[in-house]
Coordinates of C-alpha atoms in Angstrom, one line a residue:
M38 CA 31.6 -10.3 -4.1
L39 CA 28.9 -10.1 -1.3
K40 CA 29.9 -6.5 -0.6
T41 CA 29.7 -5.5 -4.3
L42 CA 26.3 -7.2 -4.8
G43 CA 24.9 -6.0 -1.4
A44 CA 25.6 -2.4 -2.3
Q45 CA 22.9 -2.7 -5.0
I46 CA 20.1 -3.5 -2.5
K47 CA 19.9 0.3 -1.8
E48 CA 16.3 1.5 -1.4
F49 CA 15.0 -2.1 -1.0
K50 CA 16.7 -2.6 2.4
K51 CA 13.5 -2.1 4.3
D52 CA 11.7 -4.8 2.3
S53 CA 14.7 -7.0 2.7
I54 CA 14.5 -6.7 6.5
K55 CA 10.7 -6.9 6.7
T56 CA 10.5 -10.1 4.6
P57 CA 12.3 -12.4 7.1
L58 CA 10.4 -10.8 10.0
F59 CA 7.1 -11.6 8.4
M60 CA 8.4 -15.2 7.8
I61 CA 9.3 -15.6 11.4
L62 CA 5.8 -14.4 12.5
E63 CA 4.2 -16.8 10.0
V64 CA 6.3 -19.7 11.4
L65 CA 5.4 -18.9 15.0
M66 CA 1.7 -18.9 14.1
E67 CA 2.1 -22.2 12.3
M68 CA 3.8 -23.8 15.3
L69 CA 1.1 -22.5 17.7
I70 CA -1.8 -24.1 15.7
P71 CA -0.8 -27.8 16.3
F72 CA -0.3 -27.0 20.0
L73 CA -3.7 -25.5 20.2
M74 CA -5.2 -28.4 18.2
A75 CA -3.8 -30.8 20.8
S76 CA -5.6 -28.8 23.6
I77 CA -8.9 -29.0 21.7
I78 CA -8.7 -32.8 21.3
D79 CA -7.5 -33.5 24.9
D80 CA -9.3 -30.9 26.9
G81 CA -12.3 -30.2 24.7
V82 CA -13.4 -33.2 22.5
E83 CA -12.5 -36.0 25.0
K84 CA -14.0 -34.1 27.9
G85 CA -17.0 -32.8 26.0
D86 CA -16.1 -29.2 26.9
I87 CA -17.8 -27.1 24.2
R88 CA -16.7 -23.8 25.8
H89 CA -13.1 -24.8 25.7
I90 CA -13.4 -26.0 22.1
C91 CA -14.9 -22.6 21.1
I92 CA -12.2 -20.5 22.9
I93 CA -9.2 -22.5 21.7
G94 CA -10.8 -22.7 18.2
G95 CA -11.1 -18.9 18.2
W96 CA -7.5 -18.6 19.1
M97 CA -6.6 -21.0 16.2
I98 CA -8.5 -18.8 13.8
V99 CA -6.7 -15.7 15.0
A100 CA -3.4 -17.5 14.7
A101 CA -4.3 -18.7 11.2
L102 CA -5.3 -15.1 10.1
I103 CA -2.1 -13.6 11.5
G104 CA -0.1 -16.3 9.8
L105 CA -2.0 -15.7 6.5
Y106 CA -1.3 -12.0 6.7
A107 CA 2.4 -12.5 7.6
G108 CA 2.7 -15.0 4.7
I109 CA 1.1 -12.6 2.2
M110 CA 3.2 -9.6 3.4
G111 CA 6.3 -11.8 3.3
G112 CA 5.6 -12.7 -0.3
V113 CA 4.9 -9.1 -1.3
C114 CA 8.0 -7.7 0.5
G115 CA 10.2 -10.5 -0.8
A116 CA 9.0 -10.0 -4.4
N117 CA 9.7 -6.2 -4.1
A118 CA 13.1 -6.7 -2.6
S119 CA 14.3 -9.4 -5.1
A120 CA 12.8 -7.6 -8.2
G121 CA 14.2 -4.3 -7.0
F122 CA 17.6 -5.9 -6.3
A123 CA 17.6 -7.4 -9.8
R124 CA 16.7 -4.0 -11.3
N125 CA 19.5 -2.3 -9.5
L126 CA 22.0 -4.9 -10.6
R127 CA 21.0 -4.5 -14.3
K128 CA 21.1 -0.8 -14.0
A129 CA 24.5 -0.8 -12.3
M130 CA 26.0 -3.2 -14.8
Y131 CA 24.6 -1.2 -17.8
E132 CA 25.8 2.1 -16.4
N133 CA 29.2 0.7 -15.8
I134 CA 29.4 -0.8 -19.3
Q135 CA 28.5 2.6 -20.7
Q136 CA 31.7 4.0 -19.0
F137 CA 33.9 1.2 -20.4
S138 CA 36.7 2.2 -22.7
F139 CA 37.2 0.1 -25.8
S140 CA 39.9 -1.9 -24.0
N141 CA 37.4 -2.8 -21.2
I142 CA 34.8 -3.9 -23.7
D143 CA 37.4 -6.0 -25.5
R144 CA 37.7 -8.2 -22.3
F145 CA 34.0 -9.3 -22.5
S146 CA 32.1 -10.9 -25.3
T147 CA 28.8 -9.3 -26.4
A148 CA 27.0 -12.6 -25.7
G149 CA 28.7 -12.8 -22.3
L150 CA 27.5 -9.4 -21.3
I151 CA 23.9 -10.1 -22.5
T152 CA 23.9 -13.4 -20.5
R153 CA 25.1 -11.5 -17.4
L154 CA 22.3 -8.9 -17.8
T155 CA 19.6 -11.5 -18.3
T156 CA 20.1 -15.1 -17.2
D157 CA 22.6 -14.4 -14.5
V158 CA 20.6 -11.6 -12.9
T159 CA 17.5 -13.7 -12.9
N160 CA 19.4 -16.5 -11.1
V161 CA 20.6 -14.1 -8.5
Q162 CA 17.1 -12.6 -8.1
N163 CA 15.5 -16.0 -7.5
A164 CA 18.2 -17.0 -5.0
Y165 CA 17.9 -13.7 -3.2
Q166 CA 14.1 -14.2 -2.8
M167 CA 14.6 -17.7 -1.6
L168 CA 17.2 -16.5 0.9
L169 CA 14.8 -13.9 2.3
R170 CA 11.9 -16.2 2.6
M171 CA 12.7 -19.9 2.6
F172 CA 16.1 -19.7 4.1
V173 CA 14.7 -17.8 7.1
R174 CA 11.4 -19.7 7.3
A175 CA 12.7 -23.2 6.9
P176 CA 15.4 -23.3 9.6
I177 CA 13.2 -21.5 12.1
S178 CA 10.2 -23.7 11.3
M179 CA 12.4 -26.8 11.8
V180 CA 13.9 -25.6 15.0
C181 CA 10.6 -24.5 16.5
A182 CA 8.9 -27.8 15.4
M183 CA 11.7 -29.7 17.0
I184 CA 11.5 -27.8 20.3
M185 CA 7.7 -28.3 20.4
S186 CA 8.1 -32.0 19.7
F187 CA 10.6 -32.5 22.5
Y188 CA 8.4 -30.4 24.8
I189 CA 5.5 -32.8 24.0
N190 CA 7.4 -36.1 24.2
A191 CA 11.2 -36.3 24.0
K192 CA 11.3 -40.0 23.3
L193 CA 9.1 -39.8 20.2
A194 CA 10.8 -36.6 19.0
S195 CA 14.1 -38.4 18.9
I196 CA 12.8 -40.2 15.8
Y197 CA 12.8 -36.8 14.0
L198 CA 16.3 -36.0 15.2
V199 CA 17.6 -39.3 13.7
A200 CA 15.7 -38.7 10.4
V201 CA 17.0 -35.1 10.2
I202 CA 20.6 -36.2 10.6
I203 CA 20.4 -39.0 8.0
L204 CA 18.4 -36.9 5.6
G205 CA 20.6 -33.9 6.0
A206 CA 23.7 -36.0 5.2
C207 CA 22.0 -37.3 2.0
L208 CA 20.9 -33.9 0.9
F209 CA 24.4 -32.4 1.5
F210 CA 25.9 -35.2 -0.7
I211 CA 23.3 -34.4 -3.4
I212 CA 23.9 -30.6 -3.3
S213 CA 27.7 -31.0 -3.3
R214 CA 27.5 -33.1 -6.4
V215 CA 24.9 -31.0 -8.3
S216 CA 26.4 -27.5 -7.7
G217 CA 29.4 -28.2 -9.9
Y218 CA 27.1 -29.0 -12.9
F219 CA 25.0 -25.9 -12.3
Q220 CA 28.2 -23.7 -12.3
E221 CA 29.2 -25.2 -15.6
V222 CA 25.8 -24.9 -17.3
F223 CA 25.6 -21.1 -17.1
K224 CA 29.0 -20.8 -18.9
K225 CA 27.4 -22.7 -21.7
Y226 CA 24.8 -20.0 -22.0
D227 CA 27.4 -17.7 -23.4
D228 CA 28.1 -20.1 -26.3
L229 CA 24.3 -20.4 -26.9
N230 CA 23.8 -16.6 -27.0
A231 CA 26.9 -16.1 -29.1
S232 CA 25.5 -18.5 -31.7
V233 CA 22.1 -16.8 -31.8
Q234 CA 23.7 -13.3 -31.9
E235 CA 26.1 -14.1 -34.7
N236 CA 23.4 -15.8 -36.8
I237 CA 21.0 -12.9 -36.5
A238 CA 23.6 -10.2 -37.1
G239 CA 24.9 -12.1 -40.2
I240 CA 21.5 -13.4 -41.4
R241 CA 22.0 -11.9 -44.9
V242 CA 25.4 -13.6 -45.3
V243 CA 23.9 -16.9 -44.0
K244 CA 21.1 -16.8 -46.6
A245 CA 23.4 -15.6 -49.4
Y246 CA 25.6 -18.6 -48.9
V247 CA 22.7 -21.0 -48.1
R248 CA 24.3 -21.9 -44.8
E249 CA 21.1 -22.3 -42.7
D250 CA 21.7 -26.0 -42.1
Y251 CA 25.2 -25.3 -40.9
E252 CA 23.9 -22.6 -38.5
D253 CA 21.2 -25.0 -37.3
K254 CA 23.8 -27.6 -36.4
K255 CA 26.0 -25.0 -34.6
F256 CA 23.0 -23.8 -32.5
S257 CA 21.9 -27.4 -31.9
K258 CA 25.4 -28.2 -30.6
A259 CA 25.4 -25.3 -28.2
S260 CA 21.8 -26.0 -27.1
Y261 CA 22.6 -29.7 -26.6
N262 CA 25.6 -28.8 -24.3
V263 CA 23.2 -26.8 -22.1
Y264 CA 20.7 -29.6 -22.1
K265 CA 23.3 -32.2 -21.3
M266 CA 24.6 -30.3 -18.3
F267 CA 21.0 -29.7 -17.0
V268 CA 20.2 -33.4 -17.4
K269 CA 23.3 -34.5 -15.4
A270 CA 22.3 -32.0 -12.6
E271 CA 18.6 -33.0 -12.6
K272 CA 19.4 -36.7 -12.5
I273 CA 21.3 -36.2 -9.2
L274 CA 18.7 -33.8 -7.9
S275 CA 15.9 -36.3 -8.6
Y276 CA 17.0 -38.4 -5.6
N277 CA 15.8 -35.5 -3.4
A278 CA 12.1 -36.2 -3.6
P279 CA 12.2 -40.0 -3.0
L280 CA 14.6 -39.6 0.0
M281 CA 12.2 -37.0 1.5
Q282 CA 9.2 -39.2 1.0
F283 CA 11.0 -42.2 2.5
A284 CA 11.9 -40.1 5.5
V285 CA 8.4 -38.7 6.0
Y286 CA 6.7 -42.0 5.7
S287 CA 9.2 -43.7 8.0
C288 CA 8.7 -41.1 10.6
I289 CA 4.9 -41.3 10.4
L290 CA 5.1 -45.1 10.7
G291 CA 7.5 -44.9 13.6
I292 CA 5.5 -42.3 15.5
S293 CA 2.2 -44.0 14.8
W294 CA 3.5 -47.4 16.0
L295 CA 5.3 -46.1 19.1
G296 CA 2.6 -43.4 19.7
A297 CA -0.2 -45.9 19.7
K298 CA 1.6 -48.0 22.4
M299 CA 2.2 -44.9 24.5
I300 CA -1.5 -43.9 24.3
V301 CA -2.5 -47.4 25.5
T302 CA -0.1 -47.1 28.5
D303 CA -1.3 -43.5 29.1
Q304 CA 2.2 -42.1 28.3
L305 CA 0.7 -40.0 25.5
T306 CA -2.6 -38.4 24.6
T307 CA -4.4 -38.5 21.3
G308 CA -4.0 -34.8 20.8
E309 CA -0.3 -34.9 21.5
L310 CA 0.1 -37.7 18.9
M311 CA -1.8 -35.5 16.3
S312 CA 0.5 -32.6 17.1
L313 CA 3.6 -34.7 16.7
L314 CA 2.5 -36.0 13.3
T315 CA 1.9 -32.4 12.2
Y316 CA 5.3 -31.3 13.5
C317 CA 6.8 -34.3 11.6
M318 CA 5.6 -32.8 8.3
N319 CA 6.9 -29.3 9.3
I320 CA 10.3 -30.6 10.2
L321 CA 10.9 -32.7 7.1
M322 CA 9.3 -30.2 4.7
S323 CA 11.5 -27.5 6.2
L324 CA 14.5 -29.6 5.5
M325 CA 13.3 -30.0 2.0
M326 CA 13.0 -26.3 1.6
V327 CA 16.6 -25.8 3.0
S328 CA 17.9 -28.2 0.4
M329 CA 16.2 -26.4 -2.4
V330 CA 17.6 -23.1 -1.2
F331 CA 21.1 -24.5 -1.2
V332 CA 20.6 -25.8 -4.7
M333 CA 19.4 -22.4 -5.9
V334 CA 22.2 -20.7 -4.2
S335 CA 24.8 -23.1 -5.7
M336 CA 23.2 -22.3 -9.1
S337 CA 23.5 -18.6 -8.5
V338 CA 27.1 -18.5 -7.2
A339 CA 28.6 -18.7 -10.7
S340 CA 26.1 -16.1 -11.9
A341 CA 26.9 -13.8 -9.0
E342 CA 30.6 -14.1 -9.7
R343 CA 30.0 -13.1 -13.4
I344 CA 27.9 -10.1 -12.4
T345 CA 30.6 -9.0 -9.9
E346 CA 33.2 -9.1 -12.7
V347 CA 31.3 -6.5 -14.6
L348 CA 30.5 -4.3 -11.6
E349 CA 34.1 -4.3 -10.4
E350 CA 35.6 -3.7 -13.8
K351 CA 37.0 -0.2 -13.7
P352 CA 37.0 2.0 -16.8
E353 CA 40.6 2.4 -17.9
L354 CA 39.9 5.9 -19.3
T355 CA 38.9 8.5 -16.7
N356 CA 38.9 12.3 -16.5
P357 CA 41.7 14.0 -14.7
E358 CA 41.0 15.8 -11.4
R359 CA 40.8 19.2 -13.1
P360 CA 39.9 18.5 -16.7
V361 CA 40.2 21.1 -19.5
M362 CA 36.7 22.0 -20.6
E363 CA 37.5 23.7 -23.9
V364 CA 39.3 22.7 -27.1
E365 CA 41.0 25.8 -28.6
D366 CA 41.4 24.6 -32.2
G367 CA 41.8 21.5 -34.4
S368 CA 45.6 21.2 -34.4
I369 CA 46.9 17.7 -33.8
V370 CA 50.4 16.7 -32.7
F371 CA 51.7 13.1 -32.3
D372 CA 54.8 13.1 -30.2
H373 CA 56.8 9.8 -30.3
V374 CA 53.6 7.8 -29.9
N375 CA 53.7 4.1 -29.4
F376 CA 50.5 2.1 -28.9
S377 CA 49.6 -1.5 -28.0
Y378 CA 46.2 -3.0 -27.5
K379 CA 47.6 -5.3 -24.8
K380 CA 49.5 -3.6 -22.1
G381 CA 52.9 -5.0 -21.3
S382 CA 52.9 -7.2 -24.4
G383 CA 55.7 -5.2 -26.0
E384 CA 54.1 -5.6 -29.5
Y385 CA 53.3 -2.1 -30.7
V386 CA 50.5 -1.6 -33.2
L387 CA 51.8 2.0 -33.8
K388 CA 55.5 2.7 -33.5
D389 CA 57.1 6.1 -32.9
I390 CA 54.5 8.2 -34.7
N391 CA 55.5 11.9 -35.1
L392 CA 53.0 14.1 -36.8
D393 CA 52.2 17.9 -36.8
I394 CA 48.8 18.7 -38.3
H395 CA 47.6 22.3 -38.4
A396 CA 44.1 23.4 -37.6
G397 CA 41.8 23.5 -40.6
E398 CA 44.0 21.2 -42.7
T399 CA 42.5 18.3 -44.7
I400 CA 44.7 15.2 -44.2
G401 CA 44.3 12.1 -46.2
I402 CA 45.4 8.7 -44.7
I403 CA 46.0 5.7 -46.8
G404 CA 47.6 2.3 -46.1
G405 CA 47.1 -1.4 -46.6
T406 CA 44.9 -3.6 -44.5
G407 CA 46.4 -3.9 -41.0
S408 CA 48.6 -0.8 -41.3
A409 CA 47.0 0.7 -38.2
K410 CA 45.1 3.6 -39.9
S411 CA 42.0 3.2 -37.6
S412 CA 44.3 2.7 -34.5
L413 CA 45.9 6.0 -35.4
V414 CA 42.7 8.1 -35.5
N415 CA 41.1 6.3 -32.5
L416 CA 43.8 7.8 -30.3
I417 CA 42.9 11.3 -31.2
S418 CA 39.4 11.2 -29.6
R419 CA 40.9 9.1 -26.8
L420 CA 39.0 5.9 -27.5
Y421 CA 42.2 4.3 -26.4
D422 CA 45.2 5.8 -24.5
V423 CA 48.7 5.9 -25.9
T424 CA 51.2 3.4 -24.5
N425 CA 54.1 5.8 -24.8
G426 CA 54.4 9.4 -25.9
S427 CA 51.6 11.9 -26.2
I428 CA 48.9 13.3 -28.4
R429 CA 48.0 17.0 -28.3
V430 CA 44.7 18.4 -29.7
G431 CA 44.4 22.2 -29.6
G432 CA 47.8 22.4 -27.9
M433 CA 46.7 20.2 -24.9
D434 CA 47.4 16.6 -24.2
V435 CA 44.2 14.6 -24.9
R436 CA 44.4 13.1 -21.4
S437 CA 44.0 16.5 -19.8
Y438 CA 40.6 17.1 -21.4
D439 CA 37.2 16.2 -20.1
M440 CA 36.4 13.2 -22.3
E441 CA 32.9 14.5 -23.2
T442 CA 34.3 17.8 -24.2
L443 CA 37.0 16.2 -26.3
R444 CA 34.7 13.8 -28.1
N445 CA 32.2 16.5 -28.8
Q446 CA 35.0 18.5 -30.6
V447 CA 36.6 15.4 -32.3
A448 CA 33.8 13.8 -34.3
V449 CA 34.5 10.3 -35.6
V450 CA 32.6 8.5 -38.3
L451 CA 33.8 5.0 -37.6
Q452 CA 34.5 2.3 -40.2
K453 CA 31.5 0.3 -39.0
N454 CA 28.5 2.6 -39.5
V455 CA 25.7 2.1 -37.0
L456 CA 22.2 3.6 -37.1
F457 CA 19.7 3.1 -34.4
S458 CA 16.0 2.3 -34.6
G459 CA 14.0 5.5 -34.9
T460 CA 13.4 8.3 -37.5
I461 CA 16.1 9.8 -39.6
L462 CA 15.8 13.0 -37.5
E463 CA 16.2 11.1 -34.2
N464 CA 19.4 9.4 -35.6
L465 CA 20.8 12.7 -36.8
R466 CA 20.3 14.2 -33.4
W467 CA 22.6 11.7 -31.8
G468 CA 25.2 14.2 -33.0
N469 CA 23.4 17.1 -31.3
K470 CA 20.2 16.5 -29.4
E471 CA 19.4 20.2 -29.5
A472 CA 19.8 20.5 -33.3
S473 CA 16.8 22.1 -35.1
K474 CA 15.3 20.4 -38.2
E475 CA 17.0 23.1 -40.4
E476 CA 20.4 22.3 -39.0
C477 CA 19.8 18.6 -39.6
I478 CA 18.8 19.4 -43.2
R479 CA 21.9 21.5 -43.7
A480 CA 24.2 18.7 -42.4
C481 CA 22.5 16.3 -44.7
Q482 CA 23.1 18.7 -47.6
L483 CA 26.8 18.8 -46.8
A484 CA 26.9 15.0 -46.6
C485 CA 24.9 14.6 -49.8
A486 CA 22.3 12.7 -47.9
D487 CA 19.4 15.1 -48.7
E488 CA 19.0 13.8 -52.2
F489 CA 17.8 10.4 -51.1
I490 CA 16.0 11.5 -48.0
E491 CA 13.7 13.9 -49.9
K492 CA 12.7 11.1 -52.2
M493 CA 11.4 9.0 -49.3
P494 CA 7.6 9.3 -48.7
E495 CA 8.0 10.5 -45.1
G496 CA 11.3 12.4 -45.7
Y497 CA 13.1 13.1 -42.4
E498 CA 10.4 11.3 -40.5
T499 CA 11.2 8.0 -42.3
Y500 CA 11.7 5.2 -39.7
I501 CA 15.1 3.6 -39.7
E502 CA 15.0 -0.1 -38.7
Q503 CA 17.5 -1.4 -36.1
G504 CA 21.0 -1.3 -37.5
G505 CA 19.8 0.7 -40.5
S506 CA 18.7 -2.5 -42.3
N507 CA 16.2 -0.5 -44.6
V508 CA 18.8 1.8 -46.1
S509 CA 21.7 1.0 -48.4
G510 CA 25.4 1.0 -47.3
G511 CA 26.1 4.3 -49.1
Q512 CA 22.9 6.0 -47.6
K513 CA 23.9 4.8 -44.1
Q514 CA 27.4 6.2 -44.5
R515 CA 26.1 9.6 -45.6
L516 CA 23.7 9.7 -42.6
C517 CA 26.5 8.9 -40.3
I518 CA 28.6 11.7 -41.8
A519 CA 25.7 14.2 -41.4
R520 CA 25.3 13.0 -37.8
A521 CA 28.9 13.8 -37.1
L522 CA 28.7 17.2 -38.7
L523 CA 25.9 18.3 -36.4
K524 CA 28.4 18.2 -33.5
K525 CA 30.1 21.2 -35.3
P526 CA 33.5 19.7 -34.4
K527 CA 36.9 21.2 -34.6
V528 CA 38.3 17.8 -35.8
L529 CA 36.3 15.5 -38.2
I530 CA 37.6 12.0 -38.7
L531 CA 36.2 9.9 -41.6
D532 CA 37.4 6.3 -41.1
D533 CA 36.9 4.9 -44.6
S534 CA 33.4 6.4 -44.3
T535 CA 32.8 6.9 -48.1
S536 CA 33.8 3.4 -49.2
A537 CA 30.2 2.6 -50.2
V538 CA 29.7 6.0 -52.0
D539 CA 30.4 6.4 -55.7
T540 CA 33.4 8.6 -56.7
A541 CA 31.2 11.5 -57.9
T542 CA 29.3 11.7 -54.6
D543 CA 32.6 11.3 -52.7
A544 CA 34.0 14.3 -54.6
R545 CA 30.9 16.4 -53.9
I546 CA 31.2 15.6 -50.1
R547 CA 34.9 16.6 -50.1
E548 CA 34.1 19.8 -52.0
A549 CA 31.3 20.7 -49.6
F550 CA 33.6 20.2 -46.6
A551 CA 36.3 22.5 -48.2
K552 CA 33.7 25.3 -48.7
E553 CA 31.5 25.0 -45.7
I554 CA 33.8 23.9 -42.8
P555 CA 37.2 25.3 -43.7
G556 CA 38.2 25.8 -40.1
T557 CA 37.6 22.1 -39.2
T558 CA 40.5 19.8 -39.3
K559 CA 39.5 16.9 -41.5
L560 CA 41.2 13.5 -41.5
I561 CA 40.0 11.2 -44.2
I562 CA 41.0 7.5 -44.3
A563 CA 40.5 6.0 -47.7
Q564 CA 41.6 3.2 -50.0
R565 CA 41.1 5.3 -53.2
I566 CA 43.8 7.7 -54.1
S567 CA 41.1 9.9 -55.7
S568 CA 39.5 10.4 -52.3
V569 CA 42.7 11.9 -50.7
Q570 CA 44.8 13.4 -53.6
G571 CA 43.1 16.8 -53.2
A572 CA 44.0 16.9 -49.4
D573 CA 46.5 19.4 -48.1
R574 CA 48.8 16.6 -47.1
I575 CA 48.6 12.8 -47.1
I576 CA 49.9 10.2 -44.5
V577 CA 51.0 6.9 -45.9
M578 CA 50.8 4.2 -43.2
N579 CA 52.8 0.9 -43.5
D580 CA 53.0 -1.7 -40.7
G581 CA 52.1 0.7 -37.9
Q582 CA 54.6 3.4 -39.0
V583 CA 54.4 6.6 -41.0
D584 CA 56.1 5.7 -44.3
G585 CA 55.4 9.1 -45.9
F586 CA 53.8 12.4 -45.1
G587 CA 53.3 15.2 -47.7
T588 CA 51.3 16.5 -50.6
H589 CA 50.1 14.3 -53.5
E590 CA 52.9 15.6 -55.7
E591 CA 55.6 15.1 -53.1
L592 CA 54.6 11.5 -52.3
L593 CA 54.4 10.7 -56.1
A594 CA 58.0 11.9 -56.3
N595 CA 59.4 10.5 -53.1
N596 CA 57.3 7.6 -51.8
Q597 CA 57.5 4.2 -53.5
I598 CA 54.4 2.7 -51.9
Y599 CA 52.2 5.8 -52.8
R600 CA 53.5 5.9 -56.3
E601 CA 52.8 2.1 -56.9
V602 CA 49.3 2.4 -55.5
Y603 CA 48.6 5.5 -57.7
E604 CA 49.8 3.8 -60.8
S605 CA 47.8 0.6 -60.1
Q606 CA 44.6 2.6 -59.5
T607 CA 44.9 5.0 -62.4
Q608 CA 46.0 2.4 -64.8
G609 CA 44.2 -0.8 -63.7
G610 CA 41.5 0.6 -61.4
G611 CA 42.8 -1.4 -58.4
D612 CA 42.7 -0.5 -54.8
F613 CA 45.4 0.0 -52.3
D614 CA 45.9 -3.7 -51.5
E615 CA 46.6 -4.8 -55.0
K616 CA 50.1 -3.3 -55.1
G617 CA 52.3 -1.8 -52.5
G618 CA 50.1 -2.9 -49.6
A619 CA 51.8 -4.0 -46.4

């Protein structure tokens, strides 16, 4: 874990080294000042030596200025190092997440990843800054003050030693008890973020069903769990301050009482007593700082482990050593393909799939809910890898291609259509960032999206809200199809991407595809028979297997599931799941 996190310090190593050095210099100056103060009192004030007072006073000013400079620079360097470290952690996690395959992403919840990128990184950042500054400053300050105290008077300094041992034992007990609560509390943040994310993402459904009160209660429960854990931790931590004050005042009383007796018997000078009282505060406050550092570190350990999990997660899908950089054509072959989302489970989602699709063909895919239609097409663009068997696109196994090359040539319009905040043109250029406005307009014409875009006041410069919340479902689908067309792919997959489009527009889109991109292999997943009956061939999926593969006429004659669905939709207007669905 330390090695993984430490690798992200990178260009901030210099600041990470300079910070403790400046802290050491500041401590040395702080320890020197009480020693000089004792000399002023004993050799200057009591003897009436103004010259000595001025000289030593001058040295005290110099020491104070050096200490001030060291403290400021330590703070600046520490802030740069910790903030830079946090920035690198976020960047490294985000870049690694971008490389994740779908199977990697499935292991983490969205709320969990957000918590790791925000709260967990902030905890580690604060802990790192405290380690660079306080964890260096406090122990050195305590040791130096202890040495100076024993140098002045070993008998009185032994009071500090006893106080430090007792107080250290109490603080260790407090930290050991409180660290477990802090480790638990950050796990509760995932539940809190998940509640917020789910509510905001589904706010229309919440309002449609008037479930605001239910969502409030769910959030309150998650929030209360975080509150409860923090209260338990802070109750134990609250003993820290009174214990420290008790130790400080006990030491002051003990030193003042014994010190006064020693001054009377000439075993101690007034200046030395003043120095010892100053060192008393330094020692005990340093111990207080050390305790706070340990608390912060114990809080951040769980966060550090969660961050490390993301950084050490290796993408399951990688390029081969010598990837193929060109897809010859849009032919697709499934050769005894088995697929399972969970490796080693033995439960296949797709079972012994054998298909031979020619370049330029239009292939319809129908099947009931859960028949693995989407799983089938996700394997073509290598969003997942097959468990057994192989898939060949353009005559080559998909695992032999450079993934960027393959996915540029196998365009997928997923079942869940997603638009990003920005203009329509900016969203379209996700398909091809170099596309001209004319190319974007042409793609929209093929997807029948131009008809509603031109009616908008700002046309292609119309701003799309996050998630496409200001366009309808059908408009969103057509924009996503146009975006995919801009890639000029050899294979185009539409995963139920016209479900929100009326049948007339659906027919026009299919007609435009047939005329304008005849060389592109088109795979159309649909629930409506009318959307696929004009395809060259149709795949009927049932329980993860190919139940039928042929033309509309062949399937009507030979495939019971297809025939039942056709009859139910032509006679009663039903969809696939009304009859014959599996």
